[in-house]
Amino acid sequence: MKKTVSIMLALLILISFQGCGSDSGTGGKKAKLIKVGFCQTGAESVWRVANTDSMRKALSEKNGYELIFDDGRQQQENQIRAIRNFIQQKVDYIVLAPLVETGWDSVLEEASRAGIPVIIVDRMVKVSDKELYTAYVGSNFLEEGQTAVRWLEAVLKRYGRDTKPVRIVNIQGTIGSSAQIGRSAALDEALRNHSNWELVARESGDFIKPKAYEVMCDILAKTRDIDVVYCENDSEAFGAIKALEEAGLKCGVNGGVIVISFDATTEGLAECLSGRISLDVECNPLQGPYVADIIQKLSRKERVDRISYLEETWFDCFTITKEIIERRAY
Ligand code: AHR
């Protein structure tokens, strides 16, 4: 009798342990997780942190993924090493947010030889063979820059400054990144079209607040005759504004230095409401759900769009409200 009770008890324990490991609705079998290696550029900006969060949420274990995250710490060689590790770990998919556009051919060929699809996010890569990546989801940076330039043209006109000299400082992003290339190219195009616009200084702030502060201080040591500061992201705008104000200059569209920025993070829009940032062009970091959708389609052997640009808008000091900022997801 004693023996029968112990056998029954052992059986019960075994059954309950099996239950712990099972996924509900999978008939006691644990569903296989999709293994994804995600290589991020770093954590240089508020935008970047929101981008990482979005990926982590969309590619969570709860959603059926095993995510291997790698922080490239702003170095392309770290990113290349991470991709090689992902290949060794036999991931199902590689997601890459490339720091810069060039220099990816060899490592992407290695991924291709290993049969691992690569999804490029945020910034683009320039490769000799387009088949080296399966899909891209991110921003049209040239269009973002053109939006900024069109806004500036309209505002200068509104204030009767469209024929007067306009002295512009450009704090660029990480040189060679798509975000820098597109946004700088839009400004270059506008400089060619407006003989009264003058580029008085152009330096890289690397998308980082302290670096932008530093370069803006150096520029201000040479000249204070500045009408517009075209920063290529919010973090740079925060650094530039700090330097401008410390130098005794006012930031604002009416009689001050017009600060243009990109990203439209909550913090950026708060500066828009304060009037320090005149225009903030949106760059959408919430790319995780799009990547998950691409992976799901690829797993079902469905066709995916090679290039998907996210819809983006812009906000300026004339129309921004507290309510818009409160509704902001990042
Ligand atoms: O590539 C997107 C840019 O990179 C964002 O504008 C910036 O904030 C980020 O660091």
CSV table of C-alpha atoms and ligand atoms in Angstrom, one decimal:
chain,number,residue,atom,x,y,z
A,1,MET,CA,0.0,0.0,0.0
A,2,LYS,CA,2.8,2.4,1.1
A,3,LYS,CA,4.7,1.5,-2.2
A,4,THR,CA,1.6,2.2,-4.4
A,5,VAL,CA,1.1,5.7,-2.7
A,6,SER,CA,4.8,6.6,-3.4
A,7,ILE,CA,4.5,5.6,-7.0
A,8,MET,CA,1.4,7.6,-7.5
A,9,LEU,CA,3.0,10.6,-5.8
A,10,ALA,CA,6.1,10.3,-8.1
A,11,LEU,CA,3.8,10.2,-11.1
A,12,LEU,CA,1.9,13.3,-10.0
A,13,ILE,CA,5.1,15.2,-9.5
A,14,LEU,CA,6.3,14.2,-13.0
A,15,ILE,CA,3.0,15.3,-14.6
A,16,SER,CA,3.1,18.6,-12.8
A,17,PHE,CA,6.7,19.3,-13.9
A,18,GLN,CA,5.8,18.6,-17.5
A,19,GLY,CA,2.9,21.0,-17.2
A,20,CYS,CA,5.3,23.8,-16.0
A,21,GLY,CA,7.4,23.8,-19.2
A,22,SER,CA,4.5,23.6,-21.7
A,23,ASP,CA,3.0,26.5,-23.6
A,24,SER,CA,-0.7,27.0,-23.3
A,25,GLY,CA,-2.5,26.0,-26.5
A,26,THR,CA,0.5,24.0,-27.8
A,27,GLY,CA,-0.7,20.6,-26.5
A,28,GLY,CA,2.0,20.4,-23.9
A,29,LYS,CA,4.8,21.0,-26.4
A,30,LYS,CA,6.9,24.1,-26.1
A,31,ALA,CA,6.7,26.3,-29.3
A,32,LYS,CA,10.1,26.8,-30.8
A,33,LEU,CA,11.4,30.3,-30.4
A,34,ILE,CA,12.6,32.3,-33.4
A,35,LYS,CA,16.3,33.1,-32.7
A,36,VAL,CA,17.1,36.7,-33.8
A,37,GLY,CA,20.4,38.5,-33.4
A,38,PHE,CA,19.9,42.3,-33.3
A,39,CYS,CA,22.9,44.5,-33.6
A,40,GLN,CA,22.3,48.1,-32.5
A,41,THR,CA,24.6,51.1,-33.2
A,42,GLY,CA,24.8,52.1,-29.6
A,43,ALA,CA,22.9,54.3,-27.2
A,44,GLU,CA,24.0,57.7,-28.4
A,45,SER,CA,20.6,59.4,-28.2
A,46,VAL,CA,17.1,59.4,-26.6
A,47,TRP,CA,15.9,58.3,-30.0
A,48,ARG,CA,18.2,55.3,-30.0
A,49,VAL,CA,17.0,54.1,-26.6
A,50,ALA,CA,13.4,54.3,-27.9
A,51,ASN,CA,14.4,52.2,-30.9
A,52,THR,CA,16.1,49.5,-28.8
A,53,ASP,CA,13.0,49.4,-26.5
A,54,SER,CA,10.7,49.0,-29.5
A,55,MET,CA,12.8,46.0,-30.8
A,56,ARG,CA,13.0,44.4,-27.4
A,57,LYS,CA,9.3,44.6,-26.9
A,58,ALA,CA,8.4,43.3,-30.4
A,59,LEU,CA,10.9,40.5,-30.4
A,60,SER,CA,10.2,39.4,-26.8
A,61,GLU,CA,10.0,35.7,-25.7
A,62,LYS,CA,6.3,36.3,-25.0
A,63,ASN,CA,5.9,37.0,-28.7
A,64,GLY,CA,7.9,33.9,-29.7
A,65,TYR,CA,11.4,35.2,-30.1
A,66,GLU,CA,14.8,34.5,-28.5
A,67,LEU,CA,16.5,37.9,-28.9
A,68,ILE,CA,20.3,38.2,-28.8
A,69,PHE,CA,21.0,41.9,-28.4
A,70,ASP,CA,24.3,43.5,-29.2
A,71,ASP,CA,25.3,47.1,-28.5
A,72,GLY,CA,27.8,48.2,-31.2
A,73,ARG,CA,29.0,51.1,-28.9
A,74,GLN,CA,29.3,53.3,-32.0
A,75,GLN,CA,32.0,51.2,-33.6
A,76,GLN,CA,31.5,49.5,-36.9
A,77,GLU,CA,34.1,46.8,-36.1
A,78,ASN,CA,32.0,45.9,-33.0
A,79,GLN,CA,28.9,45.5,-35.2
A,80,ILE,CA,30.8,43.3,-37.7
A,81,ARG,CA,32.1,41.1,-34.8
A,82,ALA,CA,28.5,40.8,-33.5
A,83,ILE,CA,27.2,39.7,-36.9
A,84,ARG,CA,29.9,37.0,-37.0
A,85,ASN,CA,28.9,35.8,-33.5
A,86,PHE,CA,25.3,35.7,-34.6
A,87,ILE,CA,26.3,33.5,-37.6
A,88,GLN,CA,28.2,31.2,-35.2
A,89,GLN,CA,25.2,31.0,-32.9
A,90,LYS,CA,23.1,29.9,-35.9
A,91,VAL,CA,20.4,32.5,-35.4
A,92,ASP,CA,17.4,32.4,-37.7
A,93,TYR,CA,17.5,36.1,-38.6
A,94,ILE,CA,19.9,39.0,-38.3
A,95,VAL,CA,18.6,42.5,-37.7
A,96,LEU,CA,21.2,45.2,-38.2
A,97,ALA,CA,21.0,48.9,-37.5
A,98,PRO,CA,24.2,50.0,-39.3
A,99,LEU,CA,26.3,52.8,-37.9
A,100,VAL,CA,27.4,53.9,-41.4
A,101,GLU,CA,26.4,52.9,-44.9
A,102,THR,CA,29.6,51.4,-46.3
A,103,GLY,CA,31.9,48.5,-45.3
A,104,TRP,CA,29.3,45.7,-44.9
A,105,ASP,CA,29.9,43.6,-48.1
A,106,SER,CA,32.1,40.9,-46.6
A,107,VAL,CA,30.2,40.2,-43.4
A,108,LEU,CA,26.9,40.2,-45.2
A,109,GLU,CA,28.3,37.8,-47.7
A,110,GLU,CA,29.2,35.5,-44.7
A,111,ALA,CA,25.6,35.8,-43.5
A,112,SER,CA,24.3,35.0,-46.9
A,113,ARG,CA,26.6,32.0,-47.3
A,114,ALA,CA,25.2,30.8,-43.9
A,115,GLY,CA,21.7,31.1,-45.3
A,116,ILE,CA,20.6,33.7,-42.7
A,117,PRO,CA,18.3,36.5,-43.9
A,118,VAL,CA,19.4,40.0,-42.9
A,119,ILE,CA,16.9,42.8,-42.1
A,120,ILE,CA,18.4,46.3,-42.1
A,121,VAL,CA,16.7,48.8,-39.9
A,122,ASP,CA,16.8,52.5,-39.3
A,123,ARG,CA,19.8,53.5,-41.5
A,124,MET,CA,20.7,51.9,-44.9
A,125,VAL,CA,23.7,50.0,-46.2
A,126,LYS,CA,25.4,50.6,-49.5
A,127,VAL,CA,26.4,47.1,-50.8
A,128,SER,CA,27.6,45.9,-54.2
A,129,ASP,CA,24.8,43.3,-54.3
A,130,LYS,CA,21.4,44.3,-53.1
A,131,GLU,CA,20.5,40.6,-52.4
A,132,LEU,CA,22.9,40.8,-49.4
A,133,TYR,CA,19.9,42.0,-47.3
A,134,THR,CA,16.4,40.7,-47.5
A,135,ALA,CA,14.5,43.8,-46.4
A,136,TYR,CA,14.9,47.4,-45.1
A,137,VAL,CA,12.7,49.3,-42.7
A,138,GLY,CA,13.5,52.8,-41.6
A,139,SER,CA,13.3,56.5,-42.5
A,140,ASN,CA,13.7,58.5,-45.7
A,141,PHE,CA,16.3,60.9,-44.4
A,142,LEU,CA,16.6,62.9,-47.5
A,143,GLU,CA,12.9,63.6,-47.3
A,144,GLU,CA,13.1,64.6,-43.7
A,145,GLY,CA,15.8,67.1,-44.6
A,146,GLN,CA,13.7,68.4,-47.5
A,147,THR,CA,10.8,68.9,-45.1
A,148,ALA,CA,13.0,71.0,-42.8
A,149,VAL,CA,14.3,73.1,-45.7
A,150,ARG,CA,10.8,73.8,-47.1
A,151,TRP,CA,9.7,74.9,-43.6
A,152,LEU,CA,12.7,77.2,-43.3
A,153,GLU,CA,12.0,78.8,-46.7
A,154,ALA,CA,8.4,79.4,-45.7
A,155,VAL,CA,9.3,80.9,-42.3
A,156,LEU,CA,12.0,83.2,-43.7
A,157,LYS,CA,9.4,84.4,-46.2
A,158,ARG,CA,6.8,85.0,-43.5
A,159,TYR,CA,9.3,87.1,-41.6
A,160,GLY,CA,10.4,89.1,-44.7
A,161,ARG,CA,13.9,87.5,-44.5
A,162,ASP,CA,13.8,85.5,-47.7
A,163,THR,CA,16.1,87.9,-49.6
A,164,LYS,CA,18.4,88.9,-46.7
A,165,PRO,CA,21.6,86.9,-45.9
A,166,VAL,CA,20.9,83.8,-43.9
A,167,ARG,CA,23.9,82.4,-42.0
A,168,ILE,CA,23.6,78.7,-41.3
A,169,VAL,CA,25.5,76.4,-39.0
A,170,ASN,CA,25.1,72.7,-39.6
A,171,ILE,CA,25.8,70.3,-36.8
A,172,GLN,CA,26.0,67.0,-38.6
A,173,GLY,CA,25.3,63.5,-37.3
A,174,THR,CA,27.7,60.6,-37.5
A,175,ILE,CA,29.6,61.1,-40.8
A,176,GLY,CA,28.7,58.3,-43.2
A,177,SER,CA,25.4,57.3,-41.6
A,178,SER,CA,22.3,57.5,-43.7
A,179,ALA,CA,20.7,59.9,-41.3
A,180,GLN,CA,23.6,62.4,-41.8
A,181,ILE,CA,23.9,61.8,-45.5
A,182,GLY,CA,20.2,62.4,-46.2
A,183,ARG,CA,19.8,65.4,-43.9
A,184,SER,CA,23.0,67.1,-44.9
A,185,ALA,CA,22.2,66.5,-48.6
A,186,ALA,CA,18.9,68.3,-48.3
A,187,LEU,CA,20.6,71.3,-46.8
A,188,ASP,CA,23.3,71.3,-49.5
A,189,GLU,CA,20.6,71.2,-52.2
A,190,ALA,CA,18.9,74.2,-50.5
A,191,LEU,CA,22.2,76.1,-50.3
A,192,ARG,CA,22.6,75.7,-54.0
A,193,ASN,CA,19.1,77.0,-54.6
A,194,HIS,CA,19.4,80.1,-52.4
A,195,SER,CA,22.2,82.5,-53.1
A,196,ASN,CA,21.5,84.4,-49.9
A,197,TRP,CA,22.0,81.3,-47.7
A,198,GLU,CA,25.5,80.8,-46.4
A,199,LEU,CA,27.0,77.8,-44.6
A,200,VAL,CA,29.2,79.5,-42.0
A,201,ALA,CA,30.2,76.3,-40.2
A,202,ARG,CA,29.7,72.5,-40.5
A,203,GLU,CA,30.9,70.1,-37.9
A,204,SER,CA,29.9,66.7,-36.7
A,205,GLY,CA,28.3,66.3,-33.3
A,206,ASP,CA,28.0,62.5,-33.8
A,207,PHE,CA,24.3,62.6,-32.7
A,208,ILE,CA,25.5,63.2,-29.1
A,209,LYS,CA,24.6,66.1,-26.9
A,210,PRO,CA,28.1,66.8,-25.3
A,211,LYS,CA,29.8,66.6,-28.7
A,212,ALA,CA,27.4,69.0,-30.2
A,213,TYR,CA,27.8,71.4,-27.3
A,214,GLU,CA,31.6,71.2,-27.7
A,215,VAL,CA,31.5,71.9,-31.5
A,216,MET,CA,28.9,74.7,-31.1
A,217,CYS,CA,31.1,76.4,-28.4
A,218,ASP,CA,34.1,76.2,-30.9
A,219,ILE,CA,32.0,77.7,-33.7
A,220,LEU,CA,30.7,80.5,-31.4
A,221,ALA,CA,34.3,81.3,-30.5
A,222,LYS,CA,34.8,82.2,-34.2
A,223,THR,CA,31.5,83.8,-35.0
A,224,ARG,CA,28.2,84.8,-33.3
A,225,ASP,CA,26.7,86.0,-36.5
A,226,ILE,CA,24.3,83.0,-36.9
A,227,ASP,CA,20.7,82.9,-38.0
A,228,VAL,CA,20.0,79.2,-38.2
A,229,VAL,CA,21.5,76.1,-36.5
A,230,TYR,CA,20.5,73.0,-38.4
A,231,CYS,CA,21.1,70.1,-36.0
A,232,GLU,CA,20.7,66.6,-37.3
A,233,ASN,CA,19.0,65.2,-34.2
A,234,ASP,CA,17.4,66.2,-30.9
A,235,SER,CA,20.4,65.4,-28.7
A,236,GLU,CA,22.6,67.7,-30.8
A,237,ALA,CA,20.0,70.4,-30.6
A,238,PHE,CA,20.1,70.2,-26.8
A,239,GLY,CA,23.9,70.6,-26.8
A,240,ALA,CA,23.8,73.5,-29.4
A,241,ILE,CA,21.1,75.4,-27.5
A,242,LYS,CA,23.1,75.1,-24.2
A,243,ALA,CA,26.1,76.6,-26.0
A,244,LEU,CA,24.1,79.3,-27.7
A,245,GLU,CA,22.4,80.4,-24.5
A,246,GLU,CA,25.7,80.3,-22.5
A,247,ALA,CA,27.1,82.6,-25.2
A,248,GLY,CA,24.2,85.0,-24.5
A,249,LEU,CA,22.2,84.2,-27.7
A,250,LYS,CA,18.5,83.7,-27.7
A,251,CYS,CA,17.0,80.7,-29.5
A,252,GLY,CA,13.7,81.3,-31.2
A,253,VAL,CA,12.1,82.0,-34.5
A,254,ASN,CA,11.3,85.6,-33.8
A,255,GLY,CA,14.5,87.6,-33.5
A,256,GLY,CA,16.6,84.7,-32.2
A,257,VAL,CA,18.6,81.8,-33.7
A,258,ILE,CA,16.3,79.4,-35.5
A,259,VAL,CA,17.2,75.9,-34.2
A,260,ILE,CA,16.1,73.1,-36.5
A,261,SER,CA,16.1,69.5,-35.2
A,262,PHE,CA,15.2,65.9,-36.2
A,263,ASP,CA,13.6,63.1,-34.2
A,264,ALA,CA,10.7,64.8,-32.4
A,265,THR,CA,11.2,63.0,-29.1
A,266,THR,CA,9.2,64.1,-26.1
A,267,GLU,CA,12.2,66.1,-24.9
A,268,GLY,CA,12.7,67.6,-28.3
A,269,LEU,CA,9.0,68.6,-28.5
A,270,ALA,CA,9.2,70.1,-25.0
A,271,GLU,CA,11.9,72.4,-26.3
A,272,CYS,CA,9.7,73.2,-29.3
A,273,LEU,CA,7.0,74.2,-26.9
A,274,SER,CA,9.5,76.4,-25.0
A,275,GLY,CA,10.3,78.0,-28.4
A,276,ARG,CA,14.0,77.0,-28.3
A,277,ILE,CA,13.6,74.5,-31.0
A,278,SER,CA,11.7,76.1,-33.9
A,279,LEU,CA,11.1,73.0,-36.0
A,280,ASP,CA,11.4,69.3,-35.1
A,281,VAL,CA,11.1,66.9,-38.0
A,282,GLU,CA,9.9,63.4,-36.9
A,283,CYS,CA,12.1,60.4,-37.2
A,284,ASN,CA,10.1,57.3,-36.1
A,285,PRO,CA,12.1,54.9,-33.9
A,286,LEU,CA,9.2,52.5,-33.3
A,287,GLN,CA,10.4,50.0,-35.8
A,288,GLY,CA,10.1,46.7,-33.7
A,289,PRO,CA,6.6,45.8,-34.9
A,290,TYR,CA,7.5,46.2,-38.5
A,291,VAL,CA,10.6,44.0,-38.1
A,292,ALA,CA,8.5,41.3,-36.3
A,293,ASP,CA,5.9,41.5,-39.2
A,294,ILE,CA,8.7,41.0,-41.8
A,295,ILE,CA,10.1,38.0,-39.8
A,296,GLN,CA,6.6,36.4,-39.5
A,297,LYS,CA,6.1,36.8,-43.2
A,298,LEU,CA,9.5,35.3,-44.1
A,299,SER,CA,8.9,32.4,-41.7
A,300,ARG,CA,5.7,31.7,-43.6
A,301,LYS,CA,7.7,32.0,-46.8
A,302,GLU,CA,5.6,35.0,-47.8
A,303,ARG,CA,6.9,37.9,-50.0
A,304,VAL,CA,8.1,41.0,-48.1
A,305,ASP,CA,8.7,44.5,-49.4
A,306,ARG,CA,12.4,45.1,-49.9
A,307,ILE,CA,12.2,48.8,-48.8
A,308,SER,CA,9.7,50.2,-46.3
A,309,TYR,CA,9.8,53.8,-45.3
A,310,LEU,CA,7.9,54.8,-42.1
A,311,GLU,CA,5.4,57.6,-42.2
A,312,GLU,CA,6.7,60.7,-40.5
A,313,THR,CA,5.5,64.2,-39.8
A,314,TRP,CA,6.9,67.4,-38.2
A,315,PHE,CA,6.1,69.8,-35.4
A,316,ASP,CA,7.0,73.4,-35.0
A,317,CYS,CA,6.9,76.1,-32.4
A,318,PHE,CA,3.7,77.6,-33.9
A,319,THR,CA,1.6,74.5,-33.6
A,320,ILE,CA,3.0,72.3,-30.9
A,321,THR,CA,0.8,71.8,-27.8
A,322,LYS,CA,1.1,70.2,-24.4
A,323,GLU,CA,-1.5,67.6,-25.4
A,324,ILE,CA,0.6,66.5,-28.4
A,325,ILE,CA,3.6,66.0,-26.2
A,326,GLU,CA,1.6,64.0,-23.6
A,327,ARG,CA,0.4,61.7,-26.3
A,328,ARG,CA,3.9,61.1,-27.6
A,329,ALA,CA,5.0,57.4,-27.4
A,330,TYR,CA,8.7,58.2,-27.1
B,1,AHR,O1,19.5,57.1,-37.6
B,1,AHR,C1,18.5,57.8,-36.8
B,1,AHR,C2,19.3,58.8,-36.1
B,1,AHR,O2,20.2,58.2,-35.2
B,1,AHR,C3,18.4,59.6,-35.1
B,1,AHR,O3,18.0,60.9,-35.7
B,1,AHR,C4,19.3,59.9,-34.0
B,1,AHR,O4,18.8,60.5,-32.9
B,1,AHR,C5,19.9,58.6,-33.9
B,1,AHR,O5,21.0,58.5,-33.0
